[in-house]
Coordinates of C-alpha atoms in Angstrom, one line a residue:
X14 CA -37.9 2.6 18.4
X15 CA -34.2 3.7 18.1
X16 CA -33.1 2.8 14.5
X17 CA -29.7 4.4 14.9
X18 CA -30.4 7.3 12.5
X19 CA -29.8 10.2 14.9
X20 CA -26.2 11.5 15.4
X21 CA -24.8 14.2 17.6
X22 CA -22.2 16.5 16.2
X23 CA -18.6 15.5 17.1
X24 CA -16.7 18.6 18.4
X25 CA -16.9 21.4 15.9
X26 CA -17.8 19.0 13.1
X27 CA -14.6 19.5 11.3
X28 CA -11.6 17.6 12.5
X29 CA -11.5 15.1 15.5
X30 CA -9.1 16.1 18.2
X31 CA -5.7 14.2 18.3
X32 CA -6.4 10.7 19.6
X33 CA -10.1 11.1 19.5
X34 CA -12.5 9.0 17.5
X35 CA -15.9 9.8 15.9
X36 CA -18.2 7.2 17.4
X37 CA -21.0 5.4 15.5
X38 CA -23.6 7.7 17.0
X39 CA -21.7 10.8 16.2
X40 CA -21.0 12.6 12.9
X41 CA -18.9 15.3 11.4
X42 CA -20.4 18.1 9.3
X43 CA -22.6 16.9 6.5
X44 CA -20.2 17.9 3.7
X45 CA -17.4 15.9 5.4
X46 CA -19.8 13.0 6.2
X47 CA -20.8 12.8 2.5
X48 CA -17.1 13.0 1.6
X49 CA -16.3 10.0 3.8
X50 CA -19.3 8.2 2.4
X51 CA -17.9 8.6 -1.1
X52 CA -14.5 7.3 0.2
X53 CA -16.2 4.2 1.5
X54 CA -17.8 3.5 -1.9
X55 CA -14.4 3.9 -3.6
X56 CA -12.8 1.6 -1.1
X57 CA -15.2 -1.3 -2.1
X58 CA -15.1 -0.5 -5.8
X59 CA -12.4 -2.8 -6.9
X60 CA -13.5 -6.0 -5.3
X61 CA -17.2 -5.3 -5.3
X62 CA -17.3 -4.6 -9.0
X63 CA -14.9 -7.4 -10.0
X64 CA -17.1 -10.0 -8.2
X65 CA -20.3 -9.5 -10.2
X66 CA -18.4 -9.4 -13.4
X67 CA -16.7 -12.7 -12.5
X68 CA -20.1 -14.1 -11.6
X69 CA -21.7 -13.0 -14.8
X70 CA -24.1 -10.6 -13.1
X71 CA -25.1 -7.0 -13.8
X72 CA -22.6 -4.7 -12.1
X73 CA -25.2 -1.9 -12.0
X74 CA -27.6 -4.0 -10.1
X75 CA -24.7 -5.1 -7.8
X76 CA -23.8 -1.6 -6.7
X77 CA -27.5 -0.6 -6.3
X78 CA -28.2 -3.6 -4.1
X79 CA -25.1 -3.1 -2.1
X80 CA -26.6 0.3 -1.1
X81 CA -29.8 -1.4 -0.2
X82 CA -28.0 -4.1 1.7
X83 CA -26.1 -1.5 3.7
X84 CA -29.3 0.2 4.7
X85 CA -30.8 -3.1 5.9
X86 CA -27.7 -3.9 7.9
X87 CA -27.5 -0.4 9.6
X88 CA -31.2 -0.6 10.5
X89 CA -31.0 -4.1 11.8
X90 CA -28.0 -3.4 14.1
X91 CA -29.5 -0.1 15.2
X92 CA -26.5 1.8 14.0
X93 CA -24.1 0.1 16.5
X94 CA -22.1 -1.8 13.9
X95 CA -20.7 0.6 11.2
X96 CA -20.3 -1.4 8.0
X97 CA -20.7 -1.4 4.2
X98 CA -22.1 -4.5 2.5
X99 CA -20.7 -5.2 -0.9
X100 CA -20.8 -8.2 -3.3
X101 CA -19.2 -11.2 -1.7
X102 CA -16.1 -12.6 -3.4
X103 CA -16.7 -15.9 -1.6
X104 CA -19.4 -16.8 -4.2
X105 CA -17.2 -16.3 -7.3
X106 CA -16.0 -19.9 -7.2
X107 CA -19.4 -21.5 -6.8
X108 CA -20.8 -19.3 -9.6
X109 CA -18.0 -20.5 -11.9
X110 CA -18.8 -24.1 -11.0
X111 CA -22.5 -23.7 -11.5
X112 CA -22.0 -22.1 -14.9
X113 CA -19.5 -24.8 -15.9
X114 CA -22.4 -27.3 -15.2
X115 CA -24.6 -25.4 -17.6
X116 CA -26.3 -23.1 -15.0
X117 CA -27.7 -19.7 -16.0
X118 CA -27.6 -16.5 -14.1
X119 CA -31.0 -17.4 -12.6
X120 CA -29.5 -20.7 -11.4
X121 CA -26.6 -18.8 -9.8
X122 CA -28.8 -16.3 -8.0
X123 CA -31.3 -19.1 -6.9
X124 CA -28.5 -21.1 -5.3
X125 CA -27.1 -18.0 -3.6
X126 CA -30.6 -17.0 -2.3
X127 CA -30.8 -20.3 -0.5
X128 CA -27.3 -19.6 1.1
X129 CA -28.6 -16.2 2.2
X130 CA -31.6 -17.8 3.8
X131 CA -29.4 -20.3 5.6
X132 CA -27.2 -17.5 6.8
X133 CA -30.2 -15.7 8.2
X134 CA -31.2 -18.8 10.1
X135 CA -27.6 -19.2 11.5
X136 CA -27.9 -15.6 12.7
X137 CA -31.1 -16.3 14.5
X138 CA -29.5 -19.4 16.2
X139 CA -26.6 -17.3 17.3
X140 CA -28.9 -14.7 18.8
X141 CA -30.8 -17.5 20.7
X142 CA -27.9 -19.7 21.9
X143 CA -24.9 -17.5 21.7
X144 CA -21.7 -17.6 19.7
X145 CA -20.6 -20.9 21.3
X146 CA -22.7 -22.8 18.7
X147 CA -20.5 -21.5 15.9
X148 CA -17.4 -23.0 17.5
X149 CA -19.2 -26.2 18.3
X150 CA -20.2 -26.8 14.7
X151 CA -17.4 -25.0 12.9
X152 CA -14.2 -24.8 15.0
X153 CA -11.3 -22.7 13.5
X154 CA -9.7 -25.8 11.8
X155 CA -13.0 -26.4 9.8
X156 CA -13.7 -22.7 9.1
X157 CA -10.1 -22.0 7.9
X158 CA -10.0 -25.1 5.7
X159 CA -13.3 -24.3 4.0
X160 CA -12.3 -20.7 3.3
X161 CA -9.0 -21.9 1.9
X162 CA -10.5 -24.5 -0.5
X163 CA -13.1 -21.9 -1.7
X164 CA -10.3 -19.5 -2.6
X165 CA -7.9 -22.0 -4.2
X166 CA -10.7 -23.8 -6.1
X167 CA -10.7 -20.6 -8.2
X168 CA -7.2 -21.1 -9.5
X169 CA -8.3 -22.9 -12.7
X170 CA -10.7 -20.0 -13.6
X171 CA -7.8 -17.6 -13.7
X172 CA -5.5 -20.0 -15.5
X173 CA -7.9 -21.2 -18.1
X174 CA -10.3 -18.2 -18.6
X175 CA -8.7 -14.9 -17.9
X176 CA -4.9 -15.2 -18.1
X177 CA -4.8 -16.6 -21.7
X178 CA -6.8 -13.6 -23.0
X179 CA -3.8 -11.4 -22.7
X180 CA -0.9 -12.9 -20.7
X181 CA 1.4 -9.9 -20.8
X182 CA -1.3 -7.5 -19.6
X183 CA -2.2 -9.9 -16.9
X184 CA 1.4 -10.1 -15.7
X185 CA 1.8 -6.3 -15.6
X186 CA -1.5 -5.8 -13.8
X187 CA -0.5 -8.5 -11.3
X188 CA 2.9 -6.8 -10.6
X189 CA 1.3 -3.3 -10.4
X190 CA -1.4 -4.5 -8.0
X191 CA 1.1 -6.4 -5.8
X192 CA 3.3 -3.3 -5.6
X193 CA 0.2 -1.1 -4.7
X194 CA -0.9 -3.5 -1.9
X195 CA 2.6 -3.6 -0.4
X196 CA 4.1 -0.2 -1.0
X197 CA 1.2 2.2 -0.6
X198 CA 0.0 3.3 2.8
X199 CA -3.3 4.1 4.4
X200 CA -6.3 4.6 2.3
X201 CA -4.5 4.0 -1.0
X202 CA -3.4 0.5 0.0
X203 CA -7.0 -0.3 0.8
X204 CA -8.0 0.6 -2.8
X205 CA -5.1 -1.3 -4.5
X206 CA -7.5 -3.5 -6.4
X207 CA -9.3 -0.4 -7.8
X208 CA -5.9 1.1 -8.7
X209 CA -5.0 -2.1 -10.4
X210 CA -8.2 -1.9 -12.5
X211 CA -7.4 1.7 -13.6
X212 CA -3.9 0.7 -14.5
X213 CA -5.1 -2.3 -16.5
X214 CA -7.6 -0.1 -18.4
X215 CA -4.9 2.4 -19.3
X216 CA -2.3 -0.3 -20.2
X217 CA -4.8 -2.2 -22.4
X218 CA -5.6 1.0 -24.2
X219 CA -1.9 1.8 -24.7
X220 CA -1.3 -1.7 -26.1
X221 CA -4.2 -1.4 -28.5
X222 CA -3.0 2.0 -29.7
X223 CA 0.6 0.8 -30.2
X224 CA 0.2 -2.8 -31.4
X225 CA -3.4 -3.0 -32.6
X226 CA -5.7 -6.0 -32.1
X227 CA -4.5 -9.1 -30.2
X228 CA -4.9 -12.6 -31.5
X229 CA -6.0 -14.7 -28.5
X230 CA -9.0 -16.2 -26.8
X231 CA -11.8 -13.8 -26.0
X232 CA -14.3 -14.1 -23.1
X233 CA -16.1 -17.0 -24.7
X234 CA -12.9 -18.9 -25.2
X235 CA -12.8 -18.5 -29.0
X236 CA -9.5 -17.5 -30.5
X237 CA -10.0 -14.3 -32.6
X238 CA -8.4 -11.0 -33.5
X239 CA -10.0 -8.5 -31.1
X240 CA -9.4 -5.3 -29.2
X241 CA -8.1 -5.7 -25.6
X242 CA -10.3 -2.8 -24.5
X243 CA -13.7 -2.7 -26.2
X244 CA -15.8 0.3 -25.1
X245 CA -18.4 0.0 -27.7
X246 CA -21.0 -0.9 -25.1
X247 CA -20.3 2.3 -23.2
X248 CA -21.3 4.5 -26.1
X249 CA -24.6 2.8 -26.5
X250 CA -25.5 2.8 -22.7
X251 CA -27.8 5.4 -21.3
X252 CA -26.8 7.8 -18.6
X253 CA -29.9 7.1 -16.5
X254 CA -31.9 3.9 -16.3
X255 CA -32.7 0.9 -14.2
X256 CA -30.4 -2.1 -14.1
X257 CA -31.6 -5.5 -15.5
X258 CA -33.6 -7.6 -13.1
X259 CA -34.3 -11.3 -13.2
X260 CA -35.9 -13.9 -10.9
X261 CA -34.0 -16.9 -9.3
X262 CA -34.2 -20.5 -10.4
X263 CA -33.6 -23.3 -8.0
X264 CA -31.6 -26.5 -8.7
X265 CA -30.4 -28.9 -6.1
X266 CA -27.1 -29.5 -7.7
X267 CA -26.3 -25.8 -7.7
X268 CA -27.6 -25.3 -4.2
X269 CA -25.3 -28.0 -2.8
X270 CA -22.3 -26.4 -4.5
X271 CA -23.2 -23.0 -3.0
X272 CA -24.1 -24.0 0.6
X273 CA -20.6 -24.3 1.9
X274 CA -20.1 -20.6 1.5
X275 CA -22.3 -20.1 4.6
X276 CA -19.2 -21.1 6.7
X277 CA -17.1 -18.4 5.0
X278 CA -19.7 -15.8 5.5
X279 CA -20.1 -16.6 9.2
X280 CA -16.4 -16.3 9.6
X281 CA -16.4 -12.9 7.8
X282 CA -19.2 -11.5 9.9
X283 CA -17.7 -12.7 13.2
X284 CA -14.4 -11.2 12.3
X285 CA -16.0 -7.9 11.2
X286 CA -18.0 -7.5 14.4
X287 CA -14.9 -8.4 16.5
X288 CA -12.7 -5.9 14.7
X289 CA -15.3 -3.1 14.9
X290 CA -15.8 -3.8 18.6
X291 CA -12.1 -3.5 19.2
X292 CA -11.7 -0.3 17.3
X293 CA -14.7 1.5 18.9
X294 CA -14.2 0.1 22.3
X295 CA -17.7 -1.3 22.5
X296 CA -18.7 -4.9 23.3
X297 CA -20.6 -6.0 20.3
X298 CA -20.9 -9.7 21.1
X299 CA -24.7 -9.3 21.5
X300 CA -24.9 -8.0 17.9
X301 CA -23.1 -10.9 16.2
X302 CA -26.3 -12.9 15.6
X303 CA -28.1 -9.8 14.4
X304 CA -25.2 -8.9 12.0
X305 CA -25.2 -12.4 10.5
X306 CA -29.0 -12.4 10.1
X307 CA -28.9 -8.9 8.5
X308 CA -26.3 -10.1 6.0
X309 CA -28.4 -13.1 5.1
X310 CA -31.6 -11.0 4.7
X311 CA -29.8 -8.5 2.5
X312 CA -28.4 -11.3 0.3
X313 CA -31.9 -12.9 0.0
X314 CA -33.4 -9.6 -1.2
X315 CA -30.5 -8.9 -3.6
X316 CA -30.5 -12.3 -5.2
X317 CA -34.3 -12.4 -5.4
X318 CA -34.2 -9.6 -8.0
X319 CA -31.1 -11.0 -9.8
X320 CA -28.3 -9.3 -7.9
X321 CA -25.3 -10.8 -6.2
X322 CA -25.0 -11.7 -2.5
X323 CA -23.5 -9.2 -0.1
X324 CA -21.3 -9.3 2.9
X325 CA -19.2 -7.0 5.2
X326 CA -16.1 -5.6 3.6
X327 CA -12.7 -5.5 5.2
X328 CA -11.6 -2.7 2.9
X329 CA -14.1 -0.4 4.7
X330 CA -12.7 -1.5 8.1
X331 CA -9.4 -0.2 6.8
X332 CA -10.9 3.2 5.9
X333 CA -12.4 3.4 9.4
X334 CA -9.0 2.5 11.0
X335 CA -7.2 5.1 8.9
X336 CA -9.7 8.0 9.5
X337 CA -10.8 7.0 13.1
X338 CA -14.3 7.9 12.0
X339 CA -16.8 5.2 12.8
X340 CA -19.9 7.3 12.2
X341 CA -22.8 5.3 10.7
X342 CA -23.9 8.5 9.1
X343 CA -21.0 8.1 6.6
X344 CA -22.3 4.6 5.7
X345 CA -25.8 6.0 5.1
X346 CA -24.1 8.5 2.7
X347 CA -22.2 5.7 1.1
X348 CA -25.4 3.8 0.5
X349 CA -27.0 6.8 -1.1
X350 CA -24.0 7.1 -3.5
X351 CA -24.3 3.4 -4.4
X352 CA -27.9 3.8 -5.3
X353 CA -27.1 6.7 -7.6
X354 CA -24.3 4.8 -9.3
X355 CA -26.7 1.9 -9.8
X356 CA -29.0 4.1 -11.8
X357 CA -26.3 4.9 -14.3
X358 CA -26.1 2.2 -17.0
X359 CA -23.1 3.9 -18.6
X360 CA -21.2 3.4 -15.4
X361 CA -22.0 -0.3 -15.4
X362 CA -21.0 -0.6 -19.0
X363 CA -17.5 0.8 -18.1
X364 CA -17.2 -1.9 -15.4
X365 CA -18.5 -4.6 -17.7
X366 CA -15.8 -3.7 -20.3
X367 CA -12.9 -4.7 -18.0
X368 CA -10.5 -6.5 -20.3
X369 CA -9.9 -10.2 -19.7
X370 CA -6.2 -9.8 -19.3
X371 CA -6.8 -7.2 -16.5
X372 CA -9.1 -9.7 -14.7
X373 CA -6.3 -12.3 -15.1
X374 CA -3.8 -10.2 -13.2
X375 CA -6.3 -9.1 -10.6
X376 CA -7.7 -12.5 -9.9
X377 CA -4.2 -14.1 -9.5
X378 CA -3.8 -12.0 -6.3
X379 CA -7.5 -11.8 -5.3
X380 CA -8.2 -15.5 -5.4
X381 CA -5.0 -16.3 -3.6
X382 CA -5.8 -13.8 -0.9
X383 CA -9.2 -15.4 -0.4
X384 CA -7.6 -18.8 0.1
X385 CA -4.9 -17.5 2.4
X386 CA -7.6 -15.9 4.7
X387 CA -8.2 -19.5 5.7
X388 CA -4.6 -19.8 6.8
X389 CA -5.0 -16.5 8.7
X390 CA -8.0 -18.0 10.6
X391 CA -5.8 -20.9 11.7
X392 CA -3.0 -18.6 12.8
X393 CA -5.3 -16.3 14.8
X394 CA -6.9 -19.3 16.5
X395 CA -3.6 -21.0 17.2
X396 CA -4.6 -24.2 15.3
X397 CA -2.1 -27.0 15.8
X398 CA -1.6 -28.7 12.4
X399 CA 0.7 -31.2 14.1
X400 CA -2.4 -32.7 15.7
X401 CA -3.7 -35.4 13.2
X402 CA -7.3 -34.6 14.3
X403 CA -6.8 -31.2 12.7
X404 CA -4.5 -32.2 9.9
X405 CA -6.3 -35.1 8.3
X406 CA -9.8 -33.7 7.6
X407 CA -8.3 -30.3 6.5
X408 CA -5.7 -31.9 4.2
X409 CA -8.3 -34.2 2.6
X410 CA -10.9 -31.5 2.2
X411 CA -8.6 -29.0 0.7
X412 CA -7.2 -31.4 -1.9
X413 CA -10.7 -32.4 -2.9
X414 CA -11.8 -28.8 -3.2
X415 CA -8.7 -27.5 -5.0
X416 CA -8.5 -30.5 -7.3
X417 CA -12.2 -30.5 -8.0
X418 CA -12.5 -34.2 -7.1
X419 CA -15.9 -35.7 -7.9
X420 CA -18.0 -38.4 -6.2
X421 CA -20.7 -39.7 -8.5
X422 CA -23.9 -41.2 -6.9
X423 CA -26.2 -41.5 -9.9
X424 CA -26.2 -40.4 -13.5
X425 CA -27.9 -37.2 -12.5
X426 CA -26.3 -36.4 -9.1
X427 CA -22.7 -36.0 -8.0
X428 CA -20.7 -34.0 -5.5
X429 CA -17.5 -32.4 -6.4
X430 CA -15.0 -29.6 -5.6
X431 CA -16.2 -27.1 -3.0
X432 CA -19.3 -29.0 -1.9
X433 CA -17.6 -32.3 -1.5
X434 CA -14.5 -30.8 0.1
X435 CA -16.6 -28.9 2.7
X436 CA -18.5 -32.1 3.6
X437 CA -15.3 -34.0 4.0
X438 CA -13.8 -31.3 6.3
X439 CA -16.9 -30.9 8.5
X440 CA -18.0 -34.6 8.8
X441 CA -14.4 -35.8 8.8
X442 CA -13.4 -33.6 11.7
X443 CA -16.5 -34.4 13.9
X444 CA -16.4 -38.2 13.1
X445 CA -12.7 -38.4 13.8
X446 CA -13.1 -36.4 17.0
X447 CA -15.7 -38.9 18.2
X448 CA -13.3 -41.8 17.9
X449 CA -10.0 -39.9 18.7
X450 CA -8.1 -40.7 21.9
X451 CA -8.5 -38.2 24.7
X452 CA -5.0 -36.7 24.3
X453 CA -5.8 -35.4 20.8
X454 CA -8.9 -33.6 22.1
X455 CA -7.3 -31.9 25.0
X456 CA -7.0 -28.5 23.4
X457 CA -9.5 -26.1 25.1
X458 CA -12.0 -24.3 22.8
X459 CA -10.9 -20.8 21.8
X460 CA -14.4 -19.5 21.6
X461 CA -17.0 -20.2 24.2
X462 CA -19.2 -17.2 24.9
X463 CA -18.6 -14.6 22.2
X464 CA -16.2 -13.1 19.7
X465 CA -14.4 -11.2 22.5
X466 CA -12.8 -14.5 23.5
X467 CA -11.3 -15.3 20.1
X468 CA -7.8 -14.5 21.3
X469 CA -7.9 -15.4 24.9
X470 CA -5.0 -17.4 26.1
X471 CA -2.6 -16.2 23.4
X472 CA 0.7 -14.6 24.4
X473 CA 0.3 -10.8 24.4
X474 CA 3.7 -10.4 22.8
X475 CA 2.6 -12.7 20.0
X476 CA -0.2 -10.4 19.1
X477 CA 2.0 -7.4 18.4

């Protein structure tokens, strides 16, 4: 059985020829391959370490399980789809909602485990029936709206939890990160979040040195005098050790909040497979279902031991595009580095010590970017918001999700925010479509047979 773990040497193994690409089944010399692997780990550092901290989970376990998830993905796709799987930011909002309802870390991971299982089943369905079922159930107007409400639902978390801890640090980190994203080029623009974290650490230390303690809310919301940057936990942490594990706990209220994220994850995986296929020149439509299932299986395994869910990372697509090296050997190397980092508790303690003000500046941009990915889905698919069939369910669902509108059924059960908004978008669209006049349903589907037809029918000049 070909597991995609054999690579032929590309050229002399040093530098690809001008215009040449290193294909997934090729590799450079092993020292260069490991260097590229380390670069992939750095590329996902910023977002993949911020996510577990925001979810209240162990960052050491997160990085370790990201390595395990990457191995599962590479084996499942037989080395045809180069990808690194890191902690999914799509779950940050649902984790915040679950904890606000009194849920523990076990409740969070239990709800996310169910989402991973659902994603696995979606992948099997796509393998059996083809990508057309994704469009039938979740056309671009629905997918974009759900991704948008998931991202924008996070705005109160930044405004009420992180920003008040140190507003001036948050402002400076936001400005620095924004400049890094826009002004830097190539690899450095892809690690702008990571650079923002480093800047925030240094700036917080400088403010502590010059001005001393700050009088503001801490992570628990209590107003006290405290250091912006508290590294006391780093000194007590061991250099080598296992991360902390815990089992999941299942509660229906938490599961219903988390399930809508399946839609975002399907969109992420479909976009990833499409992008990689275009870069490598391979038709990977037949691997879409496998990629989705592998993502789901990896998330189930991670959350079963107390880790966060995982998904494909666009930051690593950027690294591939910049280097033109698509070798899966580099991703195996990245997975090995991630496992080593996961065995260093001191490293995790450094991550856990990220000051609240720094997270405030980072999340202002990060959460907004998540929400606006929904708008990008609409743009890429050519969604016409002048059509009331598209406009009405999306508008209603987004306002419900962003405003955290609640619908109470009994004293012990209610739907609100992300869960209710998603239900309104999906059911609203399909119900309205069933009753809509023919002229509102005349737009042809943009995806019938596979991801390669996402952009069919668009003006070639508009794509440039």
